[in-house]
Coordinates of C-alpha atoms in Angstrom, one line a residue:
Chain C
M1 CA 0.0 0.0 0.0
S2 CA 1.4 3.4 -1.0
T3 CA 1.4 6.0 1.7
D4 CA 1.4 9.7 1.8
P5 CA 5.1 10.7 1.9
H6 CA 4.3 13.9 3.9
L7 CA 3.3 12.2 7.0
T8 CA 5.4 10.4 9.5
P9 CA 3.9 7.0 10.1
P10 CA 1.6 6.8 13.1
A11 CA 3.6 6.4 16.2
G12 CA 5.3 3.2 14.9
L13 CA 6.0 1.8 18.4
A14 CA 7.2 -1.7 17.7
P15 CA 5.3 -4.6 19.3
I16 CA 7.3 -6.6 21.8
A17 CA 5.3 -9.8 21.6
P18 CA 4.0 -11.8 18.6
V19 CA 0.9 -10.3 16.9
D20 CA -1.4 -12.6 14.9
P21 CA -2.0 -11.4 11.3
A22 CA -5.0 -9.1 11.2
P23 CA -6.3 -8.5 7.8
R24 CA -7.6 -5.2 6.6
R25 CA -10.2 -4.3 4.1
S26 CA -8.7 -4.3 0.6
P27 CA -8.7 -1.1 -1.4
A28 CA -11.5 -2.7 -3.5
E29 CA -13.5 -3.4 -0.4
E30 CA -12.9 0.1 0.9
A31 CA -14.1 1.5 -2.4
R32 CA -17.2 -0.7 -2.4
T33 CA -17.9 0.2 1.2
L34 CA -17.8 3.9 0.3
V35 CA -19.9 3.5 -2.8
H36 CA -22.7 1.6 -1.0
A37 CA -22.9 3.9 2.0
T38 CA -24.3 7.0 0.2
N39 CA -26.2 8.1 -2.9
E40 CA -24.3 11.3 -3.8
A41 CA -21.4 11.8 -6.0
A42 CA -19.6 14.5 -7.9
L43 CA -19.4 13.7 -11.6
A44 CA -16.8 14.6 -14.1
T45 CA -17.8 14.6 -17.8
L46 CA -16.5 16.2 -21.0
S47 CA -18.1 19.3 -22.3
D48 CA -18.2 20.2 -25.9
G49 CA -14.5 20.7 -26.8
G50 CA -13.3 18.2 -24.3
D51 CA -13.1 20.4 -21.2
P52 CA -13.8 18.6 -17.9
W53 CA -17.2 19.5 -16.3
A54 CA -17.8 18.9 -12.6
S55 CA -21.4 18.5 -11.4
L56 CA -23.4 16.8 -8.7
V57 CA -25.4 13.6 -9.2
T58 CA -27.3 11.0 -7.2
Y59 CA -26.7 7.3 -7.9
G60 CA -27.5 3.8 -6.9
P61 CA -25.0 0.9 -7.3
L62 CA -25.6 -2.3 -9.3
P63 CA -24.5 -5.5 -7.6
D64 CA -21.1 -5.2 -9.3
G65 CA -20.7 -1.7 -7.8
A66 CA -21.3 0.2 -11.1
P67 CA -23.1 3.5 -10.3
V68 CA -26.4 4.1 -12.0
L69 CA -27.1 7.7 -12.8
L70 CA -30.4 9.3 -13.9
V71 CA -29.8 12.6 -15.6
S72 CA -31.6 15.0 -17.8
R73 CA -30.4 15.7 -21.3
L74 CA -31.4 19.3 -20.5
A75 CA -28.5 19.6 -18.1
E76 CA -24.9 20.0 -19.3
H77 CA -23.7 16.7 -17.8
G78 CA -26.5 14.9 -19.5
R79 CA -25.6 16.4 -22.9
N80 CA -22.0 15.6 -22.1
L81 CA -22.6 11.9 -21.5
A82 CA -24.7 11.6 -24.7
R83 CA -21.8 13.1 -26.6
D84 CA -18.9 11.3 -25.0
P85 CA -19.4 8.4 -22.5
R86 CA -16.1 9.0 -20.7
A87 CA -16.9 9.9 -17.0
S88 CA -15.8 9.5 -13.5
V89 CA -17.3 10.1 -10.1
V90 CA -15.8 10.9 -6.7
I91 CA -17.7 9.7 -3.7
D92 CA -16.7 10.5 -0.1
D93 CA -17.7 9.3 3.4
A94 CA -19.1 12.7 4.4
A95 CA -17.1 12.5 7.6
P96 CA -17.1 15.9 9.4
G97 CA -13.9 18.0 9.3
D98 CA -11.2 18.4 6.7
V99 CA -12.3 17.1 3.3
L100 CA -8.8 15.8 2.8
G101 CA -9.0 13.6 5.8
R102 CA -12.1 11.8 4.5
G103 CA -12.3 8.5 2.9
R104 CA -13.1 8.8 -0.8
V105 CA -12.9 7.0 -4.1
T106 CA -12.8 7.9 -7.7
L107 CA -14.4 5.5 -10.2
A108 CA -13.6 6.2 -13.8
G109 CA -14.9 4.5 -16.9
R110 CA -17.6 4.8 -19.6
A111 CA -21.2 5.5 -19.2
E112 CA -23.6 3.2 -21.0
A113 CA -27.3 3.7 -21.6
P114 CA -28.8 0.2 -21.1
A115 CA -32.0 -0.9 -22.9
G116 CA -34.8 -3.3 -22.2
T117 CA -34.6 -5.3 -19.0
A118 CA -31.1 -4.1 -18.4
R119 CA -32.5 -0.6 -18.2
D120 CA -35.2 -1.7 -15.8
T121 CA -32.6 -3.3 -13.5
A122 CA -30.4 -0.3 -13.6
L123 CA -33.2 2.1 -13.0
A124 CA -34.4 0.0 -10.0
A125 CA -30.9 0.1 -8.5
H126 CA -30.9 3.9 -8.8
C127 CA -34.4 4.3 -7.4
D128 CA -33.8 1.9 -4.5
N129 CA -30.9 4.1 -3.4
V130 CA -32.4 7.6 -4.2
P131 CA -35.7 8.4 -2.5
G132 CA -38.0 10.1 -4.9
A133 CA -36.0 9.3 -8.0
D134 CA -38.9 7.5 -9.6
Y135 CA -40.6 10.8 -10.0
Y136 CA -37.9 11.9 -12.5
A137 CA -37.7 8.5 -14.2
G138 CA -41.0 9.2 -15.9
F139 CA -39.8 12.3 -17.8
G140 CA -38.8 11.8 -21.4
D141 CA -35.6 13.8 -21.1
F142 CA -34.1 11.7 -18.4
T143 CA -31.6 8.9 -19.3
V144 CA -30.4 6.0 -17.2
W145 CA -26.6 5.7 -17.4
V146 CA -24.5 2.9 -16.0
L147 CA -20.9 3.9 -15.3
R148 CA -18.9 0.9 -16.3
V149 CA -15.9 1.1 -14.0
E150 CA -12.5 0.8 -15.5
R151 CA -10.3 2.5 -12.9
V152 CA -10.6 2.7 -9.1
R153 CA -8.6 5.0 -6.9
W154 CA -9.2 4.9 -3.2
V155 CA -8.0 7.4 -0.6
G156 CA -8.6 6.4 3.0
G157 CA -7.8 9.8 4.4
F158 CA -4.3 11.1 5.2
G159 CA -1.6 8.6 4.3
R160 CA -3.8 5.7 3.1
M161 CA -4.4 5.3 -0.6
N162 CA -4.3 2.7 -3.2
S163 CA -5.7 1.6 -6.6
A164 CA -7.9 -1.4 -7.3
T165 CA -8.5 -3.1 -10.6
A166 CA -11.9 -3.1 -12.2
E167 CA -12.1 -6.8 -11.6
E168 CA -11.2 -6.5 -7.9
Y169 CA -13.7 -3.7 -7.5
A170 CA -16.6 -5.7 -9.1
A171 CA -15.8 -8.8 -7.1
A172 CA -15.4 -7.0 -3.7
E173 CA -18.2 -6.7 -1.1
A174 CA -19.1 -3.6 0.8
D175 CA -18.4 -4.0 4.5
P176 CA -21.8 -5.0 5.9
T177 CA -20.8 -3.6 9.3
A178 CA -19.9 -0.1 8.0
L179 CA -23.1 1.6 9.3
A180 CA -22.6 0.0 12.8
A181 CA -19.0 0.9 13.2
A182 CA -19.4 4.4 14.8
G183 CA -21.7 3.1 17.4
A184 CA -19.5 0.1 18.1
I185 CA -16.5 2.2 18.6
E186 CA -18.3 4.4 21.1
H187 CA -19.7 1.4 23.0
L188 CA -16.3 -0.3 23.2
N189 CA -14.5 2.8 24.4
D190 CA -17.2 3.8 26.9
D191 CA -18.1 0.4 28.4
H192 CA -15.3 -2.1 27.5
A193 CA -12.0 -0.4 28.1
D194 CA -10.8 -3.4 30.1
A195 CA -11.5 -5.8 27.2
L196 CA -9.7 -3.5 24.7
L197 CA -6.7 -3.3 27.0
L198 CA -6.6 -7.1 27.3
M199 CA -6.8 -7.4 23.5
A200 CA -3.8 -5.0 23.1
Q201 CA -1.8 -6.9 25.8
K202 CA -2.6 -10.5 24.8
L203 CA -3.2 -10.3 21.0
G204 CA -1.8 -6.9 19.9
G205 CA 1.8 -7.3 20.8
H206 CA 1.9 -4.8 23.6
P207 CA 1.8 -6.8 26.9
D208 CA 2.9 -3.7 28.8
A209 CA 0.0 -1.5 27.5
T210 CA -1.7 0.6 30.2
E211 CA -4.5 1.9 28.0
A212 CA -6.1 0.9 24.7
I213 CA -8.6 2.9 22.7
C214 CA -10.6 1.6 19.7
T215 CA -10.0 4.0 16.8
A216 CA -11.7 1.9 14.1
I217 CA -13.6 -1.2 13.6
D218 CA -14.6 -3.1 10.5
R219 CA -15.7 -6.6 9.4
H220 CA -12.1 -7.9 9.8
G221 CA -10.9 -6.5 13.1
I222 CA -10.3 -3.6 15.5
D223 CA -7.7 -0.8 15.3
L224 CA -6.3 0.1 18.7
R225 CA -4.3 3.1 19.9
V226 CA -2.2 1.9 22.8
I227 CA -0.3 3.7 25.6
T228 CA 2.7 1.8 27.1
P229 CA 5.6 2.9 29.3
R230 CA 7.6 2.8 26.1
G231 CA 5.4 5.4 24.4
K232 CA 2.3 5.5 22.3
G233 CA 1.6 3.2 19.4
E234 CA -1.1 1.6 17.2
T235 CA -2.0 -2.0 16.7
R236 CA -4.7 -4.1 15.1
V237 CA -6.4 -7.3 16.3
G238 CA -8.2 -9.5 13.8
F239 CA -11.5 -11.3 14.3
A240 CA -11.7 -15.0 14.0
G241 CA -13.4 -14.6 10.7
S242 CA -14.8 -11.8 8.6
V243 CA -18.2 -10.6 9.9
T244 CA -20.9 -11.2 7.3
R245 CA -23.9 -9.5 8.9
P246 CA -24.6 -5.9 9.7
D247 CA -25.2 -6.8 13.4
G248 CA -22.2 -9.2 13.6
L249 CA -19.7 -6.9 15.3
R250 CA -20.9 -7.7 18.8
A251 CA -20.4 -11.5 18.5
A252 CA -17.0 -11.0 16.8
T253 CA -15.9 -8.7 19.6
V254 CA -17.1 -11.0 22.3
E255 CA -15.1 -13.9 20.7
L256 CA -12.0 -11.6 20.5
T257 CA -12.4 -10.7 24.2
R258 CA -12.7 -14.4 25.1
R259 CA -9.6 -15.2 23.1
A260 CA -7.7 -12.3 24.8
R261 CA -8.7 -13.7 28.2
G262 CA -7.1 -17.0 27.1
Chain K
M1 CA -34.0 32.9 -15.4
S2 CA -34.5 29.5 -16.8
T3 CA -36.5 27.1 -14.6
D4 CA -36.7 23.3 -14.3
P5 CA -39.5 22.2 -16.7
H6 CA -40.4 19.3 -14.5
L7 CA -41.7 21.3 -11.6
T8 CA -44.9 23.2 -11.4
P9 CA -44.1 26.8 -10.3
P10 CA -44.5 27.3 -6.5
A11 CA -48.1 27.8 -5.7
G12 CA -48.4 30.8 -8.0
L13 CA -51.2 32.5 -6.1
A14 CA -51.5 35.9 -7.8
P15 CA -51.1 39.0 -5.6
I16 CA -54.3 41.1 -5.3
A17 CA -52.5 44.3 -4.4
P18 CA -49.5 46.1 -5.8
V19 CA -46.1 44.6 -4.8
D20 CA -43.0 46.7 -4.8
P21 CA -40.1 45.4 -6.9
A22 CA -38.0 43.1 -4.7
P23 CA -34.6 42.3 -6.2
R24 CA -33.0 38.9 -5.8
R25 CA -29.4 37.9 -5.8
S26 CA -28.1 37.6 -9.4
P27 CA -26.8 34.2 -10.5
A28 CA -23.3 35.6 -10.2
E29 CA -24.0 36.8 -6.7
E30 CA -25.4 33.4 -5.9
A31 CA -22.3 31.7 -7.3
R32 CA -20.0 34.0 -5.3
T33 CA -22.0 33.4 -2.1
L34 CA -21.6 29.6 -2.5
V35 CA -17.9 29.9 -3.3
H36 CA -17.1 32.1 -0.3
A37 CA -19.1 30.0 2.2
T38 CA -16.9 26.9 2.2
N39 CA -13.5 25.5 1.3
E40 CA -14.4 22.2 -0.3
A41 CA -14.9 21.4 -3.9
A42 CA -15.0 18.4 -6.3
L43 CA -12.5 19.0 -9.1
A44 CA -12.7 17.7 -12.7
T45 CA -9.5 17.5 -14.6
L46 CA -8.3 15.6 -17.6
S47 CA -6.3 12.4 -17.2
D48 CA -3.7 11.2 -19.7
G49 CA -5.8 10.5 -22.8
G50 CA -8.3 13.2 -22.0
D51 CA -10.6 11.2 -19.8
P52 CA -12.4 13.3 -17.1
W53 CA -11.1 12.7 -13.5
A54 CA -13.2 13.6 -10.5
S55 CA -11.4 14.2 -7.1
L56 CA -11.8 16.3 -4.0
V57 CA -9.9 19.4 -3.2
T58 CA -9.8 22.3 -0.8
Y59 CA -9.6 25.9 -2.0
G60 CA -9.6 29.5 -1.0
P61 CA -11.0 32.2 -3.3
L62 CA -9.1 35.2 -4.5
P63 CA -11.0 38.6 -4.4
D64 CA -12.3 38.0 -7.9
G65 CA -13.7 34.6 -6.8
A66 CA -11.0 32.5 -8.6
P67 CA -10.5 29.4 -6.5
V68 CA -6.9 28.7 -5.4
L69 CA -6.0 25.1 -5.1
L70 CA -2.9 23.6 -3.5
V71 CA -2.3 20.1 -4.8
S72 CA 0.5 17.6 -5.0
R73 CA 2.0 16.4 -8.2
L74 CA 2.1 13.0 -6.7
A75 CA -1.7 12.9 -6.9
E76 CA -3.5 12.2 -10.2
H77 CA -5.3 15.5 -10.3
G78 CA -2.0 17.3 -9.7
R79 CA -0.4 15.5 -12.6
N80 CA -3.5 16.2 -14.7
L81 CA -3.3 20.0 -14.1
A82 CA 0.4 20.1 -15.0
R83 CA -0.4 18.3 -18.3
D84 CA -3.6 20.1 -19.3
P85 CA -4.8 23.2 -17.4
R86 CA -8.5 22.8 -18.2
A87 CA -10.4 22.2 -15.1
S88 CA -13.7 22.8 -13.3
V89 CA -15.0 22.6 -9.8
V90 CA -18.4 22.1 -8.3
I91 CA -19.2 23.6 -5.0
D92 CA -22.4 23.1 -3.0
D93 CA -24.0 24.6 0.0
A94 CA -23.8 21.3 2.1
A95 CA -27.5 21.7 3.0
P96 CA -28.9 18.5 4.5
G97 CA -31.1 16.3 2.4
D98 CA -31.3 15.6 -1.2
V99 CA -28.2 16.6 -3.1
L100 CA -30.3 17.7 -6.0
G101 CA -32.1 20.2 -3.8
R102 CA -28.9 21.9 -2.8
G103 CA -27.5 25.2 -4.1
R104 CA -24.4 24.5 -6.2
V105 CA -22.2 26.1 -8.8
T106 CA -19.8 24.8 -11.4
L107 CA -16.8 27.1 -12.2
A108 CA -15.0 26.0 -15.4
G109 CA -11.8 27.5 -16.8
R110 CA -8.1 27.0 -16.8
A111 CA -5.7 26.5 -14.0
E112 CA -2.6 28.8 -13.9
A113 CA 0.4 28.3 -11.6
P114 CA 1.3 31.9 -10.6
A115 CA 4.8 32.9 -9.8
G116 CA 6.5 35.5 -7.5
T117 CA 4.2 37.7 -5.5
A118 CA 1.1 36.5 -7.4
R119 CA 1.9 33.0 -6.0
D120 CA 2.3 34.5 -2.5
T121 CA -1.1 36.2 -2.8
A122 CA -2.8 33.1 -4.1
L123 CA -1.3 30.8 -1.5
A124 CA -2.4 33.3 1.2
A125 CA -5.9 33.2 -0.1
H126 CA -5.8 29.4 0.0
C127 CA -4.3 29.2 3.5
D128 CA -6.7 31.8 4.9
N129 CA -9.6 29.6 3.9
V130 CA -8.1 26.2 4.7
P131 CA -7.0 25.6 8.2
G132 CA -3.6 23.7 8.3
A133 CA -2.9 24.2 4.6
D134 CA 0.3 26.0 5.3
Y135 CA 1.7 22.7 6.5
Y136 CA 1.4 21.3 2.9
A137 CA 2.6 24.5 1.2
G138 CA 6.1 23.8 2.4
F139 CA 6.5 20.5 0.5
G140 CA 8.2 20.7 -2.9
D141 CA 5.7 18.5 -4.7
F142 CA 2.8 20.9 -4.0
T143 CA 1.7 23.4 -6.6
V144 CA -0.4 26.5 -6.2
W145 CA -3.1 26.6 -8.9
V146 CA -5.5 29.5 -9.6
L147 CA -8.6 28.4 -11.5
R148 CA -9.2 31.3 -13.9
V149 CA -13.0 31.2 -14.3
E150 CA -14.4 31.2 -17.8
R151 CA -17.8 29.7 -17.3
V152 CA -20.2 29.8 -14.4
R153 CA -23.3 27.6 -14.0
W154 CA -25.4 28.1 -10.9
V155 CA -28.2 25.8 -9.7
G156 CA -30.2 27.1 -6.8
G157 CA -31.9 23.8 -6.0
F158 CA -35.0 22.4 -7.7
G159 CA -36.2 24.7 -10.5
R160 CA -33.8 27.6 -10.1
M161 CA -30.7 27.7 -12.3
N162 CA -28.9 30.1 -14.5
S163 CA -25.5 30.9 -16.0
A164 CA -23.3 34.0 -15.3
T165 CA -20.5 35.4 -17.4
A166 CA -16.9 35.4 -16.2
E167 CA -17.1 39.1 -15.9
E168 CA -20.3 39.1 -13.9
Y169 CA -18.9 36.5 -11.6
A170 CA -15.7 38.4 -11.0
A171 CA -17.5 41.6 -10.3
A172 CA -20.2 40.1 -8.0
E173 CA -20.0 40.1 -4.2
A174 CA -20.7 37.2 -1.9
D175 CA -23.8 37.9 0.2
P176 CA -22.3 39.1 3.5
T177 CA -25.4 38.0 5.3
A178 CA -25.3 34.4 4.1
L179 CA -24.0 33.0 7.4
A180 CA -26.6 34.8 9.4
A181 CA -29.6 33.8 7.3
A182 CA -30.5 30.5 9.0
G183 CA -30.6 32.1 12.4
A184 CA -32.5 35.1 11.1
I185 CA -35.2 32.9 9.5
E186 CA -35.6 31.0 12.8
H187 CA -35.8 34.2 14.8
L188 CA -38.4 35.8 12.5
N189 CA -40.6 32.8 12.4
D190 CA -40.4 32.1 16.1
D191 CA -40.7 35.7 17.5
H192 CA -42.0 38.0 14.8
A193 CA -44.8 36.1 13.0
D194 CA -47.0 39.3 13.4
A195 CA -44.4 41.4 11.6
L196 CA -44.1 38.9 8.7
L197 CA -47.8 38.8 8.3
L198 CA -48.0 42.6 8.1
M199 CA -45.2 42.5 5.5
A200 CA -47.2 40.0 3.4
Q201 CA -50.4 42.0 3.8
K202 CA -49.1 45.6 3.2
L203 CA -46.0 45.1 1.0
G204 CA -46.3 41.6 -0.5
G205 CA -49.6 41.9 -2.4
H206 CA -51.7 39.6 -0.2
P207 CA -53.8 42.0 2.1
D208 CA -56.0 39.0 3.0
A209 CA -53.1 36.8 4.2
T210 CA -53.8 35.1 7.5
E211 CA -50.3 33.6 8.0
A212 CA -46.8 34.3 6.6
I213 CA -43.7 32.3 7.1
C214 CA -40.2 33.4 6.2
T215 CA -38.6 30.7 3.9
A216 CA -35.5 32.6 2.9
I217 CA -33.7 35.8 3.7
D218 CA -30.7 37.4 1.9
R219 CA -29.1 40.8 1.6
H220 CA -31.9 42.1 -0.7
G221 CA -35.1 40.9 1.0
I222 CA -37.3 38.2 2.5
D223 CA -39.2 35.3 0.8
L224 CA -42.5 34.6 2.4
R225 CA -44.9 31.7 2.1
V226 CA -48.4 33.1 2.7
I227 CA -51.7 31.5 3.5
T228 CA -54.9 33.3 2.4
P229 CA -58.6 32.4 2.0
R230 CA -57.8 32.1 -1.7
G231 CA -55.1 29.5 -1.2
K232 CA -51.4 29.3 -0.5
G233 CA -48.8 31.4 -2.2
E234 CA -45.3 32.9 -2.1
T235 CA -44.2 36.4 -2.3
R236 CA -41.1 38.5 -1.7
V237 CA -40.5 41.8 0.1
G238 CA -37.4 43.8 -0.6
F239 CA -35.3 45.7 1.8
A240 CA -34.9 49.5 1.4
G241 CA -31.3 48.9 0.3
S242 CA -29.0 45.9 0.0
V243 CA -27.5 44.9 3.3
T244 CA -23.7 45.4 3.3
R245 CA -22.7 44.0 6.7
P246 CA -22.9 40.5 8.1
D247 CA -24.9 41.8 11.0
G248 CA -27.2 44.0 8.9
L249 CA -30.3 41.8 8.6
R250 CA -31.8 43.0 11.8
A251 CA -31.8 46.7 11.0
A252 CA -33.1 46.0 7.5
T253 CA -35.9 43.8 8.9
V254 CA -36.8 46.4 11.4
E255 CA -37.1 49.0 8.7
L256 CA -39.2 46.7 6.6
T257 CA -41.6 46.1 9.6
R258 CA -41.8 49.9 10.1
R259 CA -42.7 50.4 6.5
A260 CA -45.3 47.6 6.6
R261 CA -46.9 49.3 9.6
G262 CA -47.1 52.4 7.4

């Protein structure tokens, strides 16, 4: 994974005990997670003459993550797509604070206007994700466009970024626990500081940790910030398996705690 | 002003008494107001091969409204600008709810990398509007870009949209009362319903109004939704002059109330 050369790596305190491998979401998984979490994007198309044109759109993703747009040919971006199918969208996680600290992904490719049942399927994917969109679908000047994704560039905030291939993106799954993560982090830090500390000590490579704070959680594991007499550091502990259900973080965390208690 | 052909005009209840002309912000003024209210934009640039590339950036505006970007040549959008200066940004008002209901503006033109004191001025405009940006400015791979605006397309939400020329945009002023508007609307509706009703009756062309709610306020006047025995409608009452100070809405509204009381 490439990293931002302007940032010193986070703390970087070396573990002093073995740490089990703790997988992270792949860049493709990160991209899919962002794309499936919202319905708003900024669209880049080509105006007459080939100039780039930025606009706002709503979208709904197909099962392979291709965003489906519904735009009017009366609007510049609609005319642009009809003239030249090349397009990209940038989608962010809408986290508060500095935009450059947000997770975001650019999907670039070509827009296709499907016909027949493919259009019906695409339109349904759009309307399922955009309340009220069916109102516009009835107007004759609106076109359903599927952005066939050819390039994927994910930025996870400061210092985390990578590309994914179109195949990796199409095959990846959105993290089903993404919506539950913020609540889980708060709950763990508020009510289970002892369990987090035990995880850092027994599984995270810092047996001398005196404090551990959950900074992130996802279907694969938990990121911890640890305080030790040697300084501050970060570590990650992995779940026994990847969580497959939106409500699965609790069971996975309980299993992790049990494992830490040994 | 062109309007969205898919929407019936708001209520459209005709006034039954004379209404004084009540100016609105021009499209250029709307655009400047949006641009000066935030520091986040989506950028469209041209990738190698001329494909459009959407990304996120921060910016600060110069006095003529030209957005100043500070981007790394290590990032795709930075390489794109260095190869082809054509670019556009879309900036929105971050209002909650449907993205297509938001105010937004696309500024399209060419990015220039200023040198000498012009670079210093541009960089200061960026850093004044983007907390922490001075940290990045010191890295050698970052370039200061000024987007010289050639085209302006403003969309005010559903059914309000228009273009402005580059000259109109550069000459226009951001509404100095924009940040105070939400608070003023709440205050007027909560504590001065009687004054709003009087404005609708005496100045807004609906002498039979039984209720008036402020839906928007800006440096030039107040938008009112009115209820009358004839139905619901909308009207606008203009201030005696355009407000020039961020805290000037109160005095302008007091004057309007006095005038309504006649």
